[in-house]
Amino acid sequence: MHPFDFENYEDKGMQGLMMEMSRRYAGKCFHQIMESGIYPGQVPVLRLLAEKDGYNQREIAQRLRIKPPTVNVTIQRLEKSGTVFRKQDENDQRVTRIYLTDKGRKCVSEAMGKIMANEKLIFGNFSETEICLMRRFFRQIIENIDAIPGPSREDCMRKEGLDKC
């Protein structure tokens, strides 16, 4: 039997179940978000700009903990699709800031609406108590993951100078 064959969930370990759950959810969201005219990897940038317009590329990289070249490519694609635009900072002409267009705001709103609807669906059959417990379990799992020896993704990003320690 293949280690990722999930016909019999009872025979799988917890890690395998978490991976399968994540893969399936990401797959469903991927297609729904693409229907909004954006790629799932662009959602964090758009969401960040929806919270506060006018970040520069370096600030976006730091806030999202992704590499500046990745931000550059993402911004170029978003600009080409008409969801963001660049504008020089009024106080410092050396800095270019990124802003959402009306189309960008609509895309973020649609994508976040779909994500929130999905969350309602996947947790719809759980009681408030079960959801509260699950949230606590998820937080504990995250803490336990942080206790695994070795550098985290964030540590590697800091090492490359993308975040201040």
CSV table of C-alpha atoms in Angstrom, one decimal, residues 35-157:
chain,number,residue,atom,x,y,z
A,35,GLU,CA,-12.1,31.7,-10.4
A,36,SER,CA,-11.6,35.1,-8.8
A,37,GLY,CA,-8.9,35.8,-11.4
A,38,ILE,CA,-5.9,35.5,-9.0
A,39,TYR,CA,-3.5,32.8,-8.0
A,40,PRO,CA,-3.6,31.4,-4.5
A,41,GLY,CA,0.0,32.6,-3.9
A,42,GLN,CA,-1.0,36.1,-4.6
A,43,VAL,CA,-3.7,36.2,-1.9
A,44,PRO,CA,-1.3,37.0,1.0
A,45,VAL,CA,0.0,40.0,-0.9
A,46,LEU,CA,-3.4,41.2,-1.8
A,47,ARG,CA,-4.7,40.6,1.7
A,48,LEU,CA,-1.8,42.5,3.2
A,49,LEU,CA,-2.4,45.5,0.9
A,50,ALA,CA,-6.2,45.3,1.7
A,51,GLU,CA,-5.3,45.7,5.4
A,52,LYS,CA,-2.9,48.6,4.7
A,53,ASP,CA,-2.2,50.0,1.3
A,54,GLY,CA,1.1,51.4,0.3
A,55,TYR,CA,3.7,48.9,1.4
A,56,ASN,CA,6.9,48.8,-0.6
A,57,GLN,CA,8.3,45.5,-1.9
A,58,ARG,CA,10.8,45.1,0.9
A,59,GLU,CA,8.1,45.6,3.5
A,60,ILE,CA,5.9,43.1,1.9
A,61,ALA,CA,8.7,40.5,1.8
A,62,GLN,CA,9.4,41.1,5.5
A,63,ARG,CA,5.8,41.0,6.6
A,64,LEU,CA,5.0,37.9,4.6
A,65,ARG,CA,8.4,36.3,5.2
A,66,ILE,CA,9.0,35.6,1.6
A,67,LYS,CA,12.0,36.4,-0.6
A,68,PRO,CA,12.1,39.8,-2.3
A,69,PRO,CA,12.4,38.3,-5.8
A,70,THR,CA,9.2,36.3,-5.2
A,71,VAL,CA,7.5,39.6,-4.1
A,72,ASN,CA,8.8,41.3,-7.3
A,73,VAL,CA,7.4,38.6,-9.6
A,74,THR,CA,4.1,38.5,-7.7
A,75,ILE,CA,3.8,42.3,-7.9
A,76,GLN,CA,4.6,42.3,-11.6
A,77,ARG,CA,1.9,39.7,-12.3
A,78,LEU,CA,-0.6,41.5,-10.1
A,79,GLU,CA,0.2,44.8,-11.9
A,80,LYS,CA,-0.2,43.1,-15.3
A,81,SER,CA,-3.6,41.8,-14.2
A,82,GLY,CA,-4.7,45.2,-13.1
A,83,THR,CA,-5.1,44.4,-9.4
A,84,VAL,CA,-2.3,46.6,-8.1
A,85,PHE,CA,-0.4,49.7,-9.2
A,86,ARG,CA,2.9,51.2,-8.2
A,87,LYS,CA,3.4,54.9,-7.1
A,88,GLN,CA,6.5,56.7,-5.9
A,89,ASP,CA,6.4,57.7,-2.3
A,90,GLU,CA,5.6,61.5,-2.0
A,91,ASN,CA,8.2,62.0,0.7
A,92,ASP,CA,11.0,59.8,-0.7
A,93,GLN,CA,11.1,59.5,-4.5
A,94,ARG,CA,13.5,56.5,-4.1
A,95,VAL,CA,10.7,54.4,-2.7
A,96,THR,CA,7.9,52.9,-4.8
A,97,ARG,CA,4.8,51.9,-2.9
A,98,ILE,CA,2.2,49.3,-4.0
A,99,TYR,CA,-1.5,50.0,-3.9
A,100,LEU,CA,-4.6,48.0,-4.7
A,101,THR,CA,-6.9,49.0,-7.6
A,102,ASP,CA,-10.6,48.7,-7.4
A,103,LYS,CA,-10.3,45.4,-9.2
A,104,GLY,CA,-7.7,44.2,-6.6
A,105,ARG,CA,-10.1,45.1,-3.8
A,106,LYS,CA,-12.9,43.1,-5.5
A,107,CYS,CA,-10.6,40.1,-6.0
A,108,VAL,CA,-9.5,40.2,-2.3
A,109,SER,CA,-13.1,40.5,-1.2
A,110,GLU,CA,-14.2,37.5,-3.4
A,111,ALA,CA,-11.3,35.3,-2.4
A,112,MET,CA,-11.7,36.0,1.3
A,113,GLY,CA,-15.4,35.4,1.0
A,114,LYS,CA,-14.8,32.0,-0.5
A,115,ILE,CA,-12.2,31.2,2.2
A,116,MET,CA,-14.6,32.2,4.9
A,117,ALA,CA,-17.5,30.2,3.3
A,118,ASN,CA,-15.2,27.2,3.1
A,119,GLU,CA,-14.3,27.5,6.8
A,120,LYS,CA,-18.0,27.6,7.7
A,121,LEU,CA,-18.5,24.4,5.6
A,122,ILE,CA,-15.6,22.4,7.0
A,123,PHE,CA,-16.4,23.3,10.6
A,124,GLY,CA,-20.2,23.3,10.2
A,125,ASN,CA,-20.8,20.0,11.9
A,126,PHE,CA,-18.8,20.8,15.0
A,127,SER,CA,-20.1,22.3,18.2
A,128,GLU,CA,-18.7,25.6,19.6
A,129,THR,CA,-17.0,23.5,22.3
A,130,GLU,CA,-15.4,21.2,19.7
A,131,ILE,CA,-14.2,24.1,17.6
A,132,CYS,CA,-12.7,25.7,20.8
A,133,LEU,CA,-10.9,22.4,21.6
A,134,MET,CA,-9.7,22.1,18.0
A,135,ARG,CA,-8.3,25.6,18.1
A,136,ARG,CA,-6.4,24.7,21.3
A,137,PHE,CA,-5.2,21.5,19.7
A,138,PHE,CA,-4.0,23.3,16.6
A,139,ARG,CA,-2.1,25.9,18.7
A,140,GLN,CA,-0.5,23.1,20.7
A,141,ILE,CA,0.5,21.3,17.5
A,142,ILE,CA,2.1,24.5,16.3
A,143,GLU,CA,4.0,24.9,19.6
A,144,ASN,CA,5.1,21.2,19.3
A,145,ILE,CA,6.3,21.8,15.7
A,146,ASP,CA,8.3,24.7,16.9
A,147,ALA,CA,10.0,22.4,19.4
A,148,ILE,CA,11.3,20.1,16.6
A,149,PRO,CA,15.1,20.5,16.4
A,150,GLY,CA,16.5,22.5,13.4
A,151,PRO,CA,15.9,25.8,11.9
A,152,SER,CA,12.4,26.9,10.9
A,153,ARG,CA,11.5,28.5,7.6
A,154,GLU,CA,11.4,31.9,9.4
A,155,ASP,CA,15.0,31.3,10.8
A,156,CYS,CA,16.2,30.6,7.2
A,157,MET,CA,14.5,33.8,6.0
